[in-house]
Backbone as numpy.savetxt, mean C-alpha at the origin, in Angstrom:
# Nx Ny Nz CAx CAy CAz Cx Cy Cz
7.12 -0.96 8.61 6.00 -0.02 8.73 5.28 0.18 7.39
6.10 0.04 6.85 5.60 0.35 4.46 4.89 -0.66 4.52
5.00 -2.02 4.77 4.42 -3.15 4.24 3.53 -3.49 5.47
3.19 -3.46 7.08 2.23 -3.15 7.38 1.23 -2.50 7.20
1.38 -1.00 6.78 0.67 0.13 5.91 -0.44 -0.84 4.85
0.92 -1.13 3.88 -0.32 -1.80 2.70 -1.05 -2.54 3.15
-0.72 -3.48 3.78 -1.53 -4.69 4.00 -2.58 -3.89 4.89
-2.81 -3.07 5.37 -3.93 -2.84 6.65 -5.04 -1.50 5.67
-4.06 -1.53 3.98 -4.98 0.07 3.63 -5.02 -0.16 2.35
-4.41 -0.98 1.82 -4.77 -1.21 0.30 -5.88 -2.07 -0.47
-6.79 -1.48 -1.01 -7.92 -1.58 -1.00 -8.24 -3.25 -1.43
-7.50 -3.75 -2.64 -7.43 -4.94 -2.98 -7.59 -5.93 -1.70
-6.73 -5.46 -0.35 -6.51 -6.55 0.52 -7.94 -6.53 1.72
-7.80 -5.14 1.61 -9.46 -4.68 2.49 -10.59 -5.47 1.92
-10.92 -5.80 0.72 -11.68 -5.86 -0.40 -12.04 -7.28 -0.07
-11.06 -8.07 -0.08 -10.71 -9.64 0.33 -10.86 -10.20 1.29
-10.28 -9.12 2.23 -10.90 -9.29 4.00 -12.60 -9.47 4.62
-12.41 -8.72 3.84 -14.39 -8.00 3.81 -15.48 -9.12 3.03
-14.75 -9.85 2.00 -15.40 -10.43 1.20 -15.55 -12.01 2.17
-13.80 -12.28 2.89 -13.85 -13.17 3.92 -15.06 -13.35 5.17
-15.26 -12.11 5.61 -16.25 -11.87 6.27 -17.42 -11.90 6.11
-17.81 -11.77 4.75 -19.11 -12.18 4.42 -19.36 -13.18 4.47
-18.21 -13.87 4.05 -18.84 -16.00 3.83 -18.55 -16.37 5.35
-17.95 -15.73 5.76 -18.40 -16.35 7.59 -20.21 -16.25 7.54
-20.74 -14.91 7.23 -21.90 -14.93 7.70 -22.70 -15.54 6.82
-22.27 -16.17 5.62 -23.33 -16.89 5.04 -23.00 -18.09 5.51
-21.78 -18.53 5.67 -22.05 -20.48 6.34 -22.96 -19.94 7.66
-23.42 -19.39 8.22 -24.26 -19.66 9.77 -25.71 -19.57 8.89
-25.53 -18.84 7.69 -26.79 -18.53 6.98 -27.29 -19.77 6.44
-26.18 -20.41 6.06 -26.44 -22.17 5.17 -26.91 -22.77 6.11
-26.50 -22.74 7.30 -27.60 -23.62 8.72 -28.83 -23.61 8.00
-29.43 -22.71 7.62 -30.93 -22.52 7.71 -31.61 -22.67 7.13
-30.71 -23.49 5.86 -31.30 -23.51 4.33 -32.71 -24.49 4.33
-32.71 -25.46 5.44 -33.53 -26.18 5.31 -34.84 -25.65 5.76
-34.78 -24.43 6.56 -35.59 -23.51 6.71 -36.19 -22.37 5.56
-35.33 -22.44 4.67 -35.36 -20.99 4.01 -37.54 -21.58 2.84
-37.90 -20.58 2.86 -38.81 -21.05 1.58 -40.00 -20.67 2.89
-39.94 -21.26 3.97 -41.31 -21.20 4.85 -41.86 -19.50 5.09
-43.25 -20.26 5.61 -43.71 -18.52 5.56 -44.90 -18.63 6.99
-44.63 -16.96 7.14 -45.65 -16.60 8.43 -47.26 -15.77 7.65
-47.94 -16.72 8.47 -49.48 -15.69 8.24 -50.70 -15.93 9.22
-51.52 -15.65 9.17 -52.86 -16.30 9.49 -53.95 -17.08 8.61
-54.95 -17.70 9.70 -55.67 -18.71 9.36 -56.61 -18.48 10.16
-58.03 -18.57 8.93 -59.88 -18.39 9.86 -60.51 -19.36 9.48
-61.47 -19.66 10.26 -61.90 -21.39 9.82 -63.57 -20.70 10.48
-64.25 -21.08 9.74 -66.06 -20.90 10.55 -66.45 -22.50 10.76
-66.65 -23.08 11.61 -67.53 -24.55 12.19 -68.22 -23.47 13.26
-69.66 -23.06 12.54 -70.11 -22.87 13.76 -70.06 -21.23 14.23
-68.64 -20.95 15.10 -68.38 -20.07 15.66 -66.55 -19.83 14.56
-66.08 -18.66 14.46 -64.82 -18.39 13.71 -63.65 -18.64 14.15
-62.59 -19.34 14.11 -61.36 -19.35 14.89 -60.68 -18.87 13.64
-59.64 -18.07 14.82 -58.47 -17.59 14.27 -57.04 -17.58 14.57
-56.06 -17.93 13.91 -55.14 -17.96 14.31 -54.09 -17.71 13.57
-52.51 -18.32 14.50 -51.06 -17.80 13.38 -51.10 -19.38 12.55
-50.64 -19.40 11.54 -49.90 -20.57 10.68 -48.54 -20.19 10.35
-47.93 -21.31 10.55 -46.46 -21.35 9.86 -45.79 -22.71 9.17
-46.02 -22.35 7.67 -45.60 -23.36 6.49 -44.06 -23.39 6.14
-43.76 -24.44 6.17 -42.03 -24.80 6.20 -41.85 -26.36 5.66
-40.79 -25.88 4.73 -40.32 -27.41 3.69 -40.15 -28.38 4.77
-40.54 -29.41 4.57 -40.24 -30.65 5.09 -38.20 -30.83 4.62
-37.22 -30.96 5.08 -36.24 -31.17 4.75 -35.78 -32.41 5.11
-35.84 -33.49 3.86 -35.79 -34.92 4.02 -34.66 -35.31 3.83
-33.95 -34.27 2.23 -32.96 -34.79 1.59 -31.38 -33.98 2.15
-32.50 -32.38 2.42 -30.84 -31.56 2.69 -31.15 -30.92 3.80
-30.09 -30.99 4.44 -30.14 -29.72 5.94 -29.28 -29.14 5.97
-29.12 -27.99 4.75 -27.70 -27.23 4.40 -26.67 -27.74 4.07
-26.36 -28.90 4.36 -25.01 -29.68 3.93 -24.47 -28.88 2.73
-25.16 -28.96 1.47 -24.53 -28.48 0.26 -24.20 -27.17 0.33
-24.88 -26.31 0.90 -24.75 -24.62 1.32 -23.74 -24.23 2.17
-23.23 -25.16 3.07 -22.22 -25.17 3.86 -21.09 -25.25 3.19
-21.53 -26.73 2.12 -20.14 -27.01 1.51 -19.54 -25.70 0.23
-20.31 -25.27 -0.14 -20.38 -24.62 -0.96 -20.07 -22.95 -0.10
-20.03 -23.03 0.64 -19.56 -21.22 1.36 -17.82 -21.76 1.38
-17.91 -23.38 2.43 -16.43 -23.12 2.89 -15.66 -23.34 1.85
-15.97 -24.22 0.38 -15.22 -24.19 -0.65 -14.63 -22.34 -0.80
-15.74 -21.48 -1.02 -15.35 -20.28 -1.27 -14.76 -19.32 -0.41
-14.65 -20.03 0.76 -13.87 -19.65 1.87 -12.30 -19.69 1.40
-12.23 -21.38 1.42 -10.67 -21.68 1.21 -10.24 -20.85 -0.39
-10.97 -20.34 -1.21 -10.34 -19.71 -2.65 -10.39 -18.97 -2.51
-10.85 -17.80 -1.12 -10.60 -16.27 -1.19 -9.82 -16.21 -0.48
-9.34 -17.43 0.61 -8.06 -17.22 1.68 -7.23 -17.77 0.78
-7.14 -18.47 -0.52 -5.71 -18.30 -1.44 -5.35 -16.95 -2.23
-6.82 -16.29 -2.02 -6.72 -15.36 -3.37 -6.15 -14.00 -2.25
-6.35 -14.20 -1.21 -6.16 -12.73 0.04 -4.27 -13.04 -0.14
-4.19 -14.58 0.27 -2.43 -14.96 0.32 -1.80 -13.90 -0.85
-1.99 -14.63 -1.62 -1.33 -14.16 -2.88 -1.37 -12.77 -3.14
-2.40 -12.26 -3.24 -2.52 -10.45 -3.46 -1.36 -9.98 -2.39
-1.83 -10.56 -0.93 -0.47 -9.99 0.38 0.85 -10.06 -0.04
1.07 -11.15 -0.81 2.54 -11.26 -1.08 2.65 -10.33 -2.03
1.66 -10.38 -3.36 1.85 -9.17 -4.27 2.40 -7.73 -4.02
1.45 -7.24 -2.83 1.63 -6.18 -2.25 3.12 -6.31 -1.44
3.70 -7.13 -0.85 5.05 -7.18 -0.03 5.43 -6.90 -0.72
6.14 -7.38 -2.47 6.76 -7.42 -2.82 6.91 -5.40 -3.62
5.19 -6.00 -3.88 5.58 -4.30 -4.43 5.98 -3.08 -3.33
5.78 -3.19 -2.58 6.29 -1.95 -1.27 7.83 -2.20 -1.44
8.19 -3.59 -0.87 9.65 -3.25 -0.67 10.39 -3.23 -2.15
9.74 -3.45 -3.13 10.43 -2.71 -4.14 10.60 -1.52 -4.72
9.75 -0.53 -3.96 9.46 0.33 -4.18 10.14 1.27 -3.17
9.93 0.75 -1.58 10.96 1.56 -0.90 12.70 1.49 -1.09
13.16 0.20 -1.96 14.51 0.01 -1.92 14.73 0.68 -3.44
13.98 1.11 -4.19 13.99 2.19 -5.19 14.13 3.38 -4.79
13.26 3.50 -3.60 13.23 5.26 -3.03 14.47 4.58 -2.13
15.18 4.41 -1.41 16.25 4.40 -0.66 17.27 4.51 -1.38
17.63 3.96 -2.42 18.48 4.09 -3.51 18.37 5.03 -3.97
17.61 5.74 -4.10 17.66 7.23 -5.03 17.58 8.06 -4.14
17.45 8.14 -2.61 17.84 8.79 -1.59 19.13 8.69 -1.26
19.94 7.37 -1.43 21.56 7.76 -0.97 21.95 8.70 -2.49
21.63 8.01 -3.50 22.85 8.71 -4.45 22.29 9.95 -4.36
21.34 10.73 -4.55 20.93 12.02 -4.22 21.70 12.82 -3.13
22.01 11.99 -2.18 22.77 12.38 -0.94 24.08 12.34 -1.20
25.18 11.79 -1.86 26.33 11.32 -2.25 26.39 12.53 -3.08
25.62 12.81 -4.08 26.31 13.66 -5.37 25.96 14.93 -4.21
24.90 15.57 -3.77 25.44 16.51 -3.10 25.96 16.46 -1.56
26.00 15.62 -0.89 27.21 15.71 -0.14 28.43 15.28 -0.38
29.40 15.06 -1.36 30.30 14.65 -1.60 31.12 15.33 -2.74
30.34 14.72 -3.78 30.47 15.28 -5.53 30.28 17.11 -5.54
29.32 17.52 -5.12 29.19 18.84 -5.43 30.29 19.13 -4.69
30.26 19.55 -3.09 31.80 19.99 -3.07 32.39 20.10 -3.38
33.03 18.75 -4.04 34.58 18.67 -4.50 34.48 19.11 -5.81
33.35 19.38 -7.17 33.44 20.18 -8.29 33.47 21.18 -7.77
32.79 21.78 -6.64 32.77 23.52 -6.42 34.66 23.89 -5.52
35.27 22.74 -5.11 36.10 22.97 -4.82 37.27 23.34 -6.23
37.15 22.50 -6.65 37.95 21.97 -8.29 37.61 23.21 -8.79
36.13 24.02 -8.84 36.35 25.00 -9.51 37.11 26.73 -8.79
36.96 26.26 -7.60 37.52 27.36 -7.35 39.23 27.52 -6.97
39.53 26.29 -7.42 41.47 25.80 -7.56 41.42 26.24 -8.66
40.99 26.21 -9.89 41.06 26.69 -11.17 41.15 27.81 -11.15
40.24 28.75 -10.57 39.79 30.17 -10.94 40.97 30.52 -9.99
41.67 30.70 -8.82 42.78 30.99 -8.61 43.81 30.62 -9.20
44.40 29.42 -10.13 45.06 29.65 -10.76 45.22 29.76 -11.73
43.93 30.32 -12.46 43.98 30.80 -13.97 44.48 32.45 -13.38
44.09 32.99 -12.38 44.08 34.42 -12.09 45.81 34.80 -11.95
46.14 33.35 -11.21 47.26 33.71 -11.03 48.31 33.00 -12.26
47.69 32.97 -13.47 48.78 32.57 -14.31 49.17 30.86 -14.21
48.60 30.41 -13.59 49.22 28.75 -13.34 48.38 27.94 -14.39
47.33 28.49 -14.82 46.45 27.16 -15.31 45.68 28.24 -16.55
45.44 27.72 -17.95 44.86 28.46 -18.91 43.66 28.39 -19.23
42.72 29.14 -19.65 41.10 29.05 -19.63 40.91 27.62 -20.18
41.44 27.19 -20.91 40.25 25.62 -20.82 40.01 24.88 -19.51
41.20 25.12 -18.74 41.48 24.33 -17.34 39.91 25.19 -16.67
39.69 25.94 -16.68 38.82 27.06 -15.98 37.44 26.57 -16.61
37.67 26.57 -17.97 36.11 26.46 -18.83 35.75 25.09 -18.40
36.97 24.36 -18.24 36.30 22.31 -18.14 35.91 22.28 -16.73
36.82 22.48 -15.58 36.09 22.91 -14.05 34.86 23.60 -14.48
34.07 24.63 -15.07 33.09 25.17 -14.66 32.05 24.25 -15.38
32.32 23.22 -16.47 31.22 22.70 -17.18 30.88 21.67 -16.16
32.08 21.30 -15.53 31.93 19.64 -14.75 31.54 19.94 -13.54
31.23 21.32 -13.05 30.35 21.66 -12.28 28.59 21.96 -12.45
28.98 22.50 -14.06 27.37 22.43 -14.38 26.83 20.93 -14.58
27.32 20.07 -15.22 26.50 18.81 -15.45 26.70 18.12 -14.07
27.67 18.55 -12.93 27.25 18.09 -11.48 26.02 18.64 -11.32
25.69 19.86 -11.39 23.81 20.52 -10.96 23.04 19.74 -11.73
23.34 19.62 -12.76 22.06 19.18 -13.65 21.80 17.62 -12.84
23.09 16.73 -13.04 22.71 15.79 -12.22 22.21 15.66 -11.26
22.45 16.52 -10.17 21.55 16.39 -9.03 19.91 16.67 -9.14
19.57 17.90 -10.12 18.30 17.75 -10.52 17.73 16.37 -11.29
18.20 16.10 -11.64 17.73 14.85 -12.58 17.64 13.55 -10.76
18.30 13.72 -10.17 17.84 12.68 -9.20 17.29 13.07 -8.00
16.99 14.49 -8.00 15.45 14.82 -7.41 14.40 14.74 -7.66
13.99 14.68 -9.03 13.40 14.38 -9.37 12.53 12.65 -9.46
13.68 12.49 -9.66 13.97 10.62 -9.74 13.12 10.16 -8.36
13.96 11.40 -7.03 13.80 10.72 -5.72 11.75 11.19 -5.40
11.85 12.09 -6.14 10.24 12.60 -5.96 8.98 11.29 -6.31
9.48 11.22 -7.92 8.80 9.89 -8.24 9.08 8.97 -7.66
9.98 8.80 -7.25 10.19 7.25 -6.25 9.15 7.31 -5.07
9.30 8.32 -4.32 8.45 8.87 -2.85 6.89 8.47 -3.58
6.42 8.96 -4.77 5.57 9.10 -4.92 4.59 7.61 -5.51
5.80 6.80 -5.85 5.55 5.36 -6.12 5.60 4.66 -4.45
6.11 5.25 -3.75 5.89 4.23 -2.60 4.84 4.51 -1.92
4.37 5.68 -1.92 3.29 6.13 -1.48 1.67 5.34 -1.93
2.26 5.55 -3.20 0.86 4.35 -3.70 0.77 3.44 -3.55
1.94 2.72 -3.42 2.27 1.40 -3.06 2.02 0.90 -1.51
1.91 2.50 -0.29 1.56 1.80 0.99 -0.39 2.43 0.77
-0.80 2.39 0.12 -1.84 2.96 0.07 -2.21 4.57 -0.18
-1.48 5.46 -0.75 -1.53 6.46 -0.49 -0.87 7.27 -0.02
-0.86 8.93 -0.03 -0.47 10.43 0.33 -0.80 10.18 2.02
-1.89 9.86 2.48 -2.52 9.94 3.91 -1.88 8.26 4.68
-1.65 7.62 4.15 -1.10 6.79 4.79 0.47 6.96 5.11
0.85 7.12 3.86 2.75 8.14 4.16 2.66 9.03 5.31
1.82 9.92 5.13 1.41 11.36 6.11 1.95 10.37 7.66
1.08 8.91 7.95 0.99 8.29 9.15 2.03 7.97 9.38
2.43 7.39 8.63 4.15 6.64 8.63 4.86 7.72 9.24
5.24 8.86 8.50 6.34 10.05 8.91 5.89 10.15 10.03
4.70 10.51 10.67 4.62 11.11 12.46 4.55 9.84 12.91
4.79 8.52 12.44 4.56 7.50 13.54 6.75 7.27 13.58
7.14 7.63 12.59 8.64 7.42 12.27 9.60 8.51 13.24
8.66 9.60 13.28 9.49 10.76 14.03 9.30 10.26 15.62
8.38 9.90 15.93 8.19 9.89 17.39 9.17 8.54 17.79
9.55 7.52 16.71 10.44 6.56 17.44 11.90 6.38 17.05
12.77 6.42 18.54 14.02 6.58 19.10 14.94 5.67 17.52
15.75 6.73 17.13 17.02 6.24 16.09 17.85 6.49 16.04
18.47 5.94 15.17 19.90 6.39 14.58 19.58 6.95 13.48
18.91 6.76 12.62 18.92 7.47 11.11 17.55 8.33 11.15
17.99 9.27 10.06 17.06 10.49 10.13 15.63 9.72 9.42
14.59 10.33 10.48 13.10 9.76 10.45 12.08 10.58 9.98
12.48 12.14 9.72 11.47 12.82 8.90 10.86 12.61 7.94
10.18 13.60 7.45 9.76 13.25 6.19 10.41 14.02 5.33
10.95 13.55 3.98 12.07 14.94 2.99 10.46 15.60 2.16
10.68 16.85 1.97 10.11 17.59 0.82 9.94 16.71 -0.43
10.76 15.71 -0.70 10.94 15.26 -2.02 9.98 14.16 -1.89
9.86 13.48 -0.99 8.90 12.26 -1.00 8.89 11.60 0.48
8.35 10.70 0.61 8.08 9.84 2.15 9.24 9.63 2.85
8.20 9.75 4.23 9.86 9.14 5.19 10.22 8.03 5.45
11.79 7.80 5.37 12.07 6.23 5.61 11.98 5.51 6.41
């Protein structure tokens, strides 16, 4: 869905598409080259009595009948359909590197507090009962409560992480409003894994 996204919204590839489309309409335009230059007007002549009429002046085309104008669109045809290839792959690569950055910093985010925090907030509260009860002496108490603080800090440090990540993939599928699409197109279809969107960044 990430790498459909880009490819259908990122401007580089729009840009290329569009530019494709133009040289369609100039090869039908190169038809005509042997036409191009002529002109419409009128013509009065007096013998006598006045006639009037339309004229229409147009190159004699001896040597070219678009051939070169033709050749010359579809050359630039085939170098913007290498140049569209290549940008597409550009863009693949950058999405899914970008979502397997944000997925990665979505599990460990998930690991340190579903797992890690617990078990420091558990650790600290085995300590604090048995410092109370005489079993264990304040450093045991002071080192549980630090290895619970640099557990918080860590988890801030990879919310953060997971924010910028969200926020790199986002640019990477085109944008805030294209993510926006993804999450309600992600919620409405049948899973196993959670399809919202997190506060912290895009949904997976």
């Amino acid at each position: 869905m990430w790498v459909d996204a880009a490819l259908a919204n990122r401007p580089e590839i729009r840009s290329k598409a569009w530019e494709l489309k133009a040289l369609g309409d100039d090869l039908s335009v190169a038809g005509l080259a042997p036409f191009q230059g002529g002109d419409f007007g009128t013509h009065a002549e007096h013998d006598g009595d006045w006639r009037i009429g339309p004229t229409w002046t147009t190159p004699i085309p001896i040597f070219d009948w678009g051939q070169a104008g033709k050749a010359k669109v579809r050359a630039l045809q085939v170098f913007t359909r290498n140049e569209l290839a290549q940008q597409q792959l550009l863009v693949i690569q950058e999405v899914r590197l970008a979502y397997a950055s944000y997925a990665h910093s979505r599990r460990t985010l998930g690991d340190s507090e579903e797992k890690l925090l617990p078990l420091q907030r558990q650790q600290l509260d085995q300590a604090q009962r048995a410092y109370q009860a005489g079993e264990a002496d304040l450093a045991t108490l002071l080192l549980a409560e630090t290895e619970l603080e640099l557990t918080l800090s860590k988890i801030l440090e990879l919310q953060e992480k997971v924010t910028v990540a969200g926020v790199k993939l986002q640019r990477a599928a085109g944008g805030a409003g294209v993510a926006d699409r993804i999450a309600a197109t992600a919620a409405t279809r049948p899973t196993t894994a959670p399809t919202s969107r997190p506060t912290t960044g895009p949904a997976q």
